[in-house]
Coordinates of C-alpha atoms and ligand atoms in Angstrom, one line a residue:
X1 CA 19.7 3.3 7.7
X2 CA 22.2 3.3 5.0
X3 CA 24.2 0.7 6.8
X4 CA 21.2 -1.6 7.0
X5 CA 20.6 -1.3 3.3
X6 CA 24.2 -2.2 2.7
X7 CA 23.9 -5.2 5.0
X8 CA 20.9 -6.3 3.1
X9 CA 22.7 -6.0 -0.2
X10 CA 25.6 -8.0 1.1
X11 CA 23.3 -10.7 2.3
X12 CA 21.6 -10.8 -1.0
X13 CA 24.8 -11.1 -2.9
X14 CA 26.1 -13.8 -0.7
X15 CA 23.0 -15.8 -1.6
X16 CA 23.8 -15.6 -5.3
X17 CA 27.2 -17.1 -5.6
X18 CA 27.0 -17.6 -9.3
X19 CA 26.8 -13.9 -9.9
X20 CA 29.8 -13.0 -7.6
X21 CA 31.8 -15.8 -9.1
X22 CA 31.4 -14.4 -12.6
X23 CA 32.6 -11.0 -11.3
X24 CA 35.4 -12.5 -9.3
X25 CA 36.6 -14.3 -12.4
X26 CA 36.4 -11.2 -14.4
X27 CA 38.4 -9.2 -11.9
X28 CA 41.0 -11.9 -11.6
X29 CA 41.4 -12.1 -15.3
X30 CA 41.6 -8.4 -15.5
X31 CA 44.3 -8.3 -12.8
X32 CA 46.3 -11.1 -14.5
X33 CA 46.1 -9.6 -18.0
X34 CA 49.0 -7.6 -19.4
X35 CA 48.6 -3.9 -18.7
X36 CA 48.2 -1.9 -21.9
X37 CA 49.0 1.6 -20.6
X38 CA 52.1 2.8 -18.9
X39 CA 50.9 6.4 -18.3
X40 CA 47.5 7.2 -19.8
X41 CA 47.6 10.8 -18.7
X42 CA 50.2 11.5 -21.5
X43 CA 47.3 11.1 -24.0
X44 CA 45.1 13.7 -22.3
X45 CA 44.7 17.0 -24.1
X46 CA 46.1 19.1 -21.2
X47 CA 49.4 17.2 -21.2
X48 CA 52.3 19.4 -22.3
X49 CA 54.5 17.4 -24.6
X50 CA 58.3 18.0 -24.3
X51 CA 58.6 18.4 -28.0
X52 CA 56.2 20.2 -30.4
X53 CA 56.2 18.5 -33.8
X54 CA 56.0 20.3 -37.1
X55 CA 55.1 23.7 -35.8
X56 CA 58.6 25.4 -35.8
X57 CA 57.4 28.0 -38.3
X58 CA 54.3 29.1 -36.3
X59 CA 56.2 29.0 -33.0
X60 CA 58.8 31.3 -34.5
X61 CA 56.2 33.6 -35.9
X62 CA 54.4 34.0 -32.6
X63 CA 57.7 34.5 -30.8
X64 CA 58.8 37.2 -33.3
X65 CA 55.6 39.1 -32.9
X66 CA 55.5 39.0 -29.1
X67 CA 59.3 39.4 -28.4
X68 CA 59.2 43.2 -28.2
X69 CA 57.5 42.8 -24.8
X70 CA 60.8 41.6 -23.5
X71 CA 62.2 44.9 -24.5
X72 CA 59.3 46.7 -22.8
X73 CA 57.8 47.6 -26.1
X74 CA 54.2 46.9 -27.0
X75 CA 53.8 43.9 -29.4
X76 CA 51.1 44.0 -32.0
X77 CA 47.8 42.3 -31.4
X78 CA 47.5 39.0 -33.0
X79 CA 44.6 36.8 -34.1
X80 CA 45.4 33.1 -34.6
X81 CA 43.1 31.1 -36.8
X82 CA 43.0 27.4 -37.3
X83 CA 40.6 24.4 -37.0
X84 CA 40.4 22.5 -33.7
X85 CA 43.4 20.3 -32.8
X86 CA 45.9 22.2 -35.0
X87 CA 48.1 23.1 -32.0
X88 CA 47.1 26.7 -31.5
X89 CA 46.6 26.6 -27.7
X90 CA 49.7 24.4 -27.3
X91 CA 52.0 26.6 -29.4
X92 CA 50.8 29.9 -27.8
X93 CA 51.2 28.7 -24.3
X94 CA 54.6 27.2 -25.2
X95 CA 55.9 30.6 -26.4
X96 CA 54.3 32.5 -23.5
X97 CA 55.8 30.1 -21.0
X98 CA 59.3 30.7 -22.4
X99 CA 58.7 34.4 -22.3
X100 CA 57.5 34.3 -18.7
X101 CA 60.7 32.4 -17.7
X102 CA 62.9 34.9 -19.3
X103 CA 61.0 37.8 -17.9
X104 CA 61.2 36.3 -14.4
X105 CA 64.9 35.6 -14.7
X106 CA 65.7 39.1 -15.9
X107 CA 63.1 41.0 -13.8
X108 CA 61.3 42.3 -16.9
X109 CA 57.8 43.6 -16.0
X110 CA 55.6 41.3 -18.0
X111 CA 52.1 40.0 -17.1
X112 CA 50.4 37.3 -19.1
X113 CA 46.8 36.6 -18.7
X114 CA 45.2 33.6 -20.5
X115 CA 41.5 33.1 -20.5
X116 CA 39.6 30.2 -22.2
X117 CA 36.4 31.9 -23.3
X118 CA 34.7 28.5 -23.8
X119 CA 34.7 27.8 -20.1
X120 CA 31.1 28.1 -19.1
X121 CA 30.2 30.3 -16.2
X122 CA 33.7 31.6 -16.1
X123 CA 34.1 33.5 -19.3
X124 CA 31.1 33.3 -21.6
X125 CA 29.8 36.8 -21.1
X126 CA 31.4 40.2 -21.1
X127 CA 30.7 40.5 -17.4
X128 CA 32.2 37.2 -16.5
X129 CA 35.3 37.8 -18.7
X130 CA 35.9 41.2 -17.0
X131 CA 35.6 39.5 -13.6
X132 CA 38.0 36.8 -14.7
X133 CA 40.6 39.3 -16.0
X134 CA 40.3 41.3 -12.8
X135 CA 40.8 38.1 -10.8
X136 CA 44.0 37.4 -12.7
X137 CA 45.2 40.9 -11.8
X138 CA 44.5 40.2 -8.2
X139 CA 41.2 42.0 -7.8
X140 CA 38.6 39.6 -6.5
X141 CA 35.0 40.7 -7.1
X142 CA 31.8 38.8 -6.3
X143 CA 29.9 37.8 -9.5
X144 CA 26.6 38.1 -7.8
X145 CA 27.1 41.7 -6.6
X146 CA 25.7 43.2 -9.8
X147 CA 28.2 45.8 -10.9
X148 CA 27.6 47.7 -14.1
X149 CA 30.1 46.8 -16.9
X150 CA 31.2 50.4 -16.8
X151 CA 32.3 50.0 -13.2
X152 CA 34.2 46.9 -14.1
X153 CA 36.0 48.6 -17.0
X154 CA 37.0 51.4 -14.6
X155 CA 38.4 48.8 -12.1
X156 CA 40.1 47.1 -15.0
X157 CA 41.9 50.3 -16.1
X158 CA 43.1 50.9 -12.6
X159 CA 44.3 47.3 -12.1
X160 CA 46.0 47.2 -15.4
X161 CA 47.7 50.5 -14.9
X162 CA 48.9 49.6 -11.4
X163 CA 52.5 49.5 -12.5
X164 CA 54.6 50.0 -15.5
X165 CA 54.5 46.8 -17.4
X166 CA 53.5 45.0 -20.6
X167 CA 50.4 42.9 -20.4
X168 CA 49.6 40.2 -22.9
X169 CA 45.9 39.1 -22.7
X170 CA 45.2 35.8 -24.5
X171 CA 41.6 35.1 -25.3
X172 CA 41.4 31.5 -26.4
X173 CA 38.3 30.1 -28.2
X174 CA 37.3 33.7 -28.8
X175 CA 34.7 32.5 -31.4
X176 CA 32.6 30.9 -28.7
X177 CA 32.6 34.2 -26.8
X178 CA 31.6 36.2 -29.9
X179 CA 28.8 33.8 -30.7
X180 CA 27.5 34.0 -27.1
X181 CA 28.1 37.6 -26.1
X182 CA 28.6 39.5 -29.4
X183 CA 31.6 41.6 -30.3
X184 CA 31.2 44.5 -27.9
X185 CA 33.8 43.2 -25.5
X186 CA 36.4 43.0 -28.3
X187 CA 35.6 46.5 -29.3
X188 CA 36.1 47.7 -25.8
X189 CA 39.2 45.7 -25.1
X190 CA 40.9 47.0 -28.3
X191 CA 40.2 50.5 -27.0
X192 CA 42.0 50.2 -23.6
X193 CA 45.5 51.4 -24.5
X194 CA 44.7 55.1 -24.7
X195 CA 43.3 54.9 -21.2
X196 CA 46.5 53.5 -19.7
X197 CA 49.3 55.7 -18.6
X198 CA 52.0 53.3 -17.3
X199 CA 51.2 50.0 -18.8
X200 CA 50.4 48.7 -22.3
X201 CA 48.3 45.8 -23.3
X202 CA 48.5 43.4 -26.3
X203 CA 45.6 41.1 -27.2
X204 CA 46.0 37.6 -28.6
X205 CA 42.8 36.1 -29.9
X206 CA 42.6 32.5 -30.8
X207 CA 39.7 31.1 -32.9
X208 CA 38.7 27.7 -34.3
X209 CA 36.1 29.4 -36.5
X210 CA 37.7 30.9 -39.6
X211 CA 34.8 33.1 -40.5
X212 CA 33.9 34.5 -37.1
X213 CA 35.8 37.8 -37.5
X214 CA 33.6 38.6 -40.5
X215 CA 30.8 39.2 -37.9
X216 CA 32.9 41.5 -35.8
X217 CA 32.8 45.3 -35.8
X218 CA 35.2 46.5 -38.5
X219 CA 37.3 48.7 -36.2
X220 CA 37.7 46.0 -33.6
X221 CA 38.6 43.6 -36.3
X222 CA 41.3 45.7 -37.9
X223 CA 42.7 46.5 -34.5
X224 CA 42.9 42.8 -33.4
X225 CA 44.2 41.8 -36.8
X226 CA 47.4 43.8 -36.6
X227 CA 49.0 40.4 -37.1
X228 CA 47.3 37.3 -38.3
X229 CA 48.5 33.7 -38.2
X230 CA 46.7 30.8 -39.8
X231 CA 47.4 27.3 -38.5
X232 CA 47.0 24.7 -41.2
X233 CA 45.7 21.2 -40.4
X234 CA 48.2 18.4 -39.9
X235 CA 48.6 15.8 -42.6
X236 CA 48.6 12.0 -41.8
X237 CA 52.4 11.8 -41.5
X238 CA 52.5 14.7 -39.1
X239 CA 49.8 13.2 -36.9
X240 CA 51.8 9.9 -36.9
X241 CA 54.9 11.7 -35.6
X242 CA 52.8 13.4 -32.8
X243 CA 51.2 10.1 -31.9
X244 CA 54.5 8.1 -31.9
X245 CA 56.0 10.5 -29.4
X246 CA 53.1 10.2 -27.1
X247 CA 52.5 6.5 -27.6
X248 CA 56.1 5.8 -26.4
X249 CA 55.4 7.3 -23.0
X250 CA 51.7 6.3 -22.7
X251 CA 51.8 2.6 -23.6
X252 CA 53.7 -0.5 -22.3
X253 CA 56.5 -1.6 -24.7
X254 CA 55.3 -3.7 -27.7
X255 CA 51.5 -3.5 -27.0
X256 CA 50.7 -1.4 -30.1
X257 CA 50.3 -3.4 -33.3
X258 CA 52.4 -1.6 -35.9
X259 CA 49.3 -0.8 -38.0
X260 CA 47.6 1.1 -35.2
X261 CA 49.2 4.5 -35.4
X262 CA 49.1 4.7 -39.2
X263 CA 45.4 3.8 -39.1
X264 CA 44.6 6.3 -36.4
X265 CA 46.4 9.0 -38.4
X266 CA 44.7 8.1 -41.6
X267 CA 41.3 8.3 -40.0
X268 CA 42.1 11.8 -38.7
X269 CA 43.6 13.2 -41.9
X270 CA 40.4 12.0 -43.7
X271 CA 38.6 15.1 -42.2
X272 CA 41.0 17.7 -41.0
X273 CA 44.2 16.8 -39.2
X274 CA 43.0 17.2 -35.7
X275 CA 45.7 16.1 -33.2
X276 CA 43.4 16.2 -30.2
X277 CA 41.0 13.7 -31.7
X278 CA 43.8 11.5 -32.9
X279 CA 45.1 11.3 -29.3
X280 CA 41.6 10.6 -28.0
X281 CA 41.1 7.9 -30.5
X282 CA 44.3 6.2 -29.6
X283 CA 43.5 6.4 -25.9
X284 CA 40.0 5.0 -26.5
X285 CA 41.4 2.2 -28.6
X286 CA 43.8 1.3 -25.8
X287 CA 40.9 1.3 -23.3
X288 CA 38.8 -1.0 -25.6
X289 CA 41.8 -3.4 -25.9
X290 CA 42.1 -3.4 -22.1
X291 CA 38.4 -4.1 -21.6
X292 CA 38.7 -7.0 -24.1
X293 CA 41.6 -8.4 -22.1
X294 CA 43.6 -8.2 -25.4
X295 CA 47.4 -8.4 -25.1
X296 CA 47.8 -5.8 -27.9
X297 CA 46.0 -2.8 -29.3
X298 CA 45.0 -3.8 -32.9
X299 CA 43.6 -1.9 -35.9
X300 CA 40.1 -3.3 -35.0
X301 CA 40.2 -1.4 -31.7
X302 CA 40.8 1.8 -33.7
X303 CA 37.8 1.0 -35.9
X304 CA 35.6 0.4 -32.9
X305 CA 36.8 3.5 -31.1
X306 CA 36.1 5.5 -34.2
X307 CA 32.6 4.3 -34.4
X308 CA 31.9 5.1 -30.8
X309 CA 33.5 8.6 -31.0
X310 CA 31.4 9.5 -34.0
X311 CA 28.8 10.8 -31.7
X312 CA 31.2 13.2 -30.1
X313 CA 32.5 14.3 -33.4
X314 CA 29.0 15.2 -34.6
X315 CA 28.3 17.2 -31.4
X316 CA 31.6 19.0 -31.8
X317 CA 30.9 20.1 -35.3
X318 CA 27.4 21.3 -34.3
X319 CA 28.8 23.3 -31.4
X320 CA 31.4 25.0 -33.5
X321 CA 29.1 26.1 -36.3
X322 CA 28.4 29.7 -37.1
X323 CA 25.0 30.9 -35.9
X324 CA 23.3 31.0 -39.3
X325 CA 24.4 27.4 -39.9
X326 CA 23.0 26.5 -36.5
X327 CA 19.7 28.1 -37.4
X328 CA 19.5 26.2 -40.6
X329 CA 20.5 23.0 -38.9
X330 CA 17.9 23.5 -36.2
X331 CA 15.2 24.2 -38.9
X332 CA 16.1 21.0 -40.7
X333 CA 15.7 18.8 -37.6
X334 CA 12.5 20.5 -36.5
X335 CA 10.9 20.2 -39.9
X336 CA 12.0 16.5 -40.2
X337 CA 10.4 15.5 -36.9
X338 CA 6.7 14.7 -37.4
X339 CA 4.1 13.7 -35.0
X340 CA 2.2 10.5 -35.8
X341 CA -1.0 9.4 -34.2
X342 CA -1.7 5.7 -34.1
X343 CA -5.4 5.4 -35.3
X344 CA -6.1 2.4 -33.1
X345 CA -4.5 3.3 -29.8
X346 CA -4.6 7.1 -30.4
X347 CA -1.0 7.2 -29.1
X348 CA 1.3 9.9 -30.4
X349 CA 4.8 9.2 -31.5
X350 CA 7.5 11.1 -33.2
X351 CA 8.8 9.9 -36.6
X352 CA 11.5 11.3 -38.8
X353 CA 10.8 12.0 -42.5
X354 CA 12.9 13.8 -45.1
X355 CA 12.2 17.5 -45.2
X356 CA 12.5 20.0 -48.1
X357 CA 14.4 23.2 -48.7
X358 CA 11.1 25.1 -48.9
X359 CA 9.9 23.8 -45.5
X360 CA 13.3 24.5 -44.0
X361 CA 13.4 28.0 -45.4
X362 CA 9.9 28.8 -44.0
X363 CA 10.8 27.6 -40.6
X364 CA 14.2 29.3 -40.7
X365 CA 12.6 32.6 -41.7
X366 CA 10.2 32.6 -38.8
X367 CA 12.9 31.6 -36.3
X368 CA 15.4 34.2 -37.5
X369 CA 12.8 36.9 -37.2
X370 CA 11.8 35.7 -33.7
X371 CA 15.5 35.8 -32.7
X372 CA 15.9 39.2 -34.4
X373 CA 18.7 37.8 -36.5
X374 CA 19.4 38.8 -40.1
X375 CA 17.6 36.5 -42.5
X376 CA 19.5 35.2 -45.4
X377 CA 18.2 34.6 -48.9
X378 CA 16.9 31.3 -50.1
X379 CA 19.9 31.0 -52.3
X380 CA 22.3 31.4 -49.4
X381 CA 20.3 28.9 -47.3
X382 CA 20.7 26.4 -50.2
X383 CA 24.5 27.0 -50.0
X384 CA 24.5 26.4 -46.3
X385 CA 22.5 23.1 -46.9
X386 CA 25.2 22.0 -49.3
X387 CA 27.9 22.9 -46.7
X388 CA 26.1 20.9 -44.1
X389 CA 26.1 17.9 -46.4
X390 CA 29.9 18.3 -46.8
X391 CA 30.4 18.1 -43.1
X392 CA 28.3 14.9 -43.0
X393 CA 25.5 16.3 -40.9
X394 CA 22.8 15.8 -43.6
X395 CA 22.3 14.1 -46.9
X396 CA 20.0 15.1 -49.7
X397 CA 18.5 13.9 -52.9
X398 CA 17.0 16.0 -55.7
X399 CA 13.8 14.6 -57.1
X400 CA 11.5 15.9 -59.8
X401 CA 8.2 16.2 -58.1
X402 CA 5.6 16.5 -60.9
X403 CA 4.4 20.0 -61.7
X404 CA 6.2 21.4 -58.7
X405 CA 9.5 21.0 -60.4
X406 CA 12.7 19.8 -58.8
X407 CA 12.7 19.6 -55.0
X408 CA 15.6 18.8 -52.7
X409 CA 14.8 16.2 -50.0
X410 CA 16.9 16.5 -47.0
X411 CA 17.6 13.6 -44.5
X412 CA 19.6 13.4 -41.4
X413 CA 21.9 10.4 -41.2
X414 CA 22.2 10.7 -37.4
X415 CA 21.0 7.9 -35.1
X416 CA 17.6 8.9 -33.7
X417 CA 18.8 8.9 -30.2
X418 CA 21.1 11.9 -31.0
X419 CA 18.3 14.1 -32.3
X420 CA 17.2 15.4 -28.9
X421 CA 20.8 16.0 -27.8
X422 CA 21.6 17.9 -30.9
X423 CA 18.4 20.0 -30.6
X424 CA 19.2 20.8 -27.0
X425 CA 22.7 22.0 -27.9
X426 CA 21.4 24.1 -30.8
X427 CA 18.7 25.6 -28.6
X428 CA 21.2 26.5 -26.0
X429 CA 23.6 28.0 -28.4
X430 CA 20.9 30.0 -30.1
X431 CA 19.5 31.1 -26.8
X432 CA 16.2 29.5 -27.5
X433 CA 16.0 28.2 -23.9
Ligands
ADP501 N1 52.6 19.7 -32.9 C1 52.2 19.0 -31.9 N2 53.1 18.2 -31.2 C2 52.7 17.5 -30.2 N3 51.4 17.5 -29.7 C3 50.5 18.3 -30.3 C4 50.9 19.1 -31.4 N4 49.8 19.8 -31.8 C5 48.8 19.5 -31.0 N5 49.2 18.6 -30.1 C6 48.4 18.0 -29.0 O1 47.1 17.9 -29.6 C7 46.1 18.4 -28.7 C8 45.3 19.6 -29.3 O2 46.2 20.7 -29.4 P1 45.7 22.2 -29.1 O3 46.9 23.1 -29.1 O4 44.8 22.1 -27.9 O5 44.8 22.5 -30.4 P2 43.9 23.7 -30.7 O6 44.1 24.7 -29.7 O7 44.4 24.2 -32.1 O8 42.5 23.2 -30.8 C9 46.9 18.7 -27.4 O9 46.8 17.6 -26.5 C10 48.3 19.0 -27.9 O10 49.2 18.6 -26.9
MG502 MG1 42.7 25.5 -28.4

């Protein structure tokens, strides 16, 4: 059957030579044009660069804190804070890789477990994280069996204490775990050591959200915070250095206009110096140049790539917001969407109109109560609205509205096509689905 269909298609296409000619020309031109990339994978975020730029101080700091494990002593727990793309994951894995190599060479009993808590269905609940840690310790359990968390903790104690060793457990993107599953798991994990007779465990938490630890149980927090490192954003010059190193491996010689990397770095430093986005932007600009059949990547390609990645940027900000911000954001969008009925056709359509702080606050209050979340004061909500404006998610105007006094009118500068996507993300994060 499928074969017949294919034969039909082929026949059809053969009847329309003008169409296939166009494509043939396109492919031929594409094949003839100068390649832009030498090795695109170098620009991917999971690529491990040979050299880590501008992070000597942090690398040393992490190494100093964790080094006691090589002397079979328990290092302090650490929490590493820093915005996305500041090199937290890279630096932590770099230090731990070095330690693993030394431990292996010198037969030092050291076990490192790294878990990315953002990975959906792998590590976004206490249950799944426990299964994942057990798996790393060689204990395979079926997720569907329905163990109680108590049982899993018991298995975990046994597996951890299997031999005399130091264990370093890295929980990367811990903020997304806390947002999803609460802080209980942290509380429990920070209480494991007294249960262990032979081994000792050190926790390394990494978070993109600087405020998340304020929402965590005070005892768990102070225990995780034995040491604290804050990664500062890169400035434009640092981003340029990072990009230059990668560009040399990723692109063909002389295909980058000299203004491209400075422009890319300047764009990134405009918000916070995010090396991941800088690399993505550069890669995307290269792809656009390639699609254009251009012989060089030029600054315009960076401009175009930036416009197109704006969508991803907005979605990233929304996903990484604290819960209360998400609630306010959700309320703003919901109260901005109005249903309009056409009087002639009787057809309904959705329109977007500016909303007001009052309307947002009413909606927010109801929603927070429904979700059994603490409700913040109107004053605090106004502060959050101001912060949302700073991150570019909304704009507002204050207008005097007759006898009602001054009212803040809030608009959303997003393209309308993004609304549903944003609402879906928020609904999922807030467990509204
Ligand atoms: N100092 C650096 N030198 C080279 N590449 C870097 C540096 N910092 C970050 N990168 C690259 O930027 C991307 C994001 O870094 P990552 O460590 O994942 O950031 P974070 O974990 O803070 O969000 C990765 O591709 C990484 O290789
Ligand atoms: Mg990271």
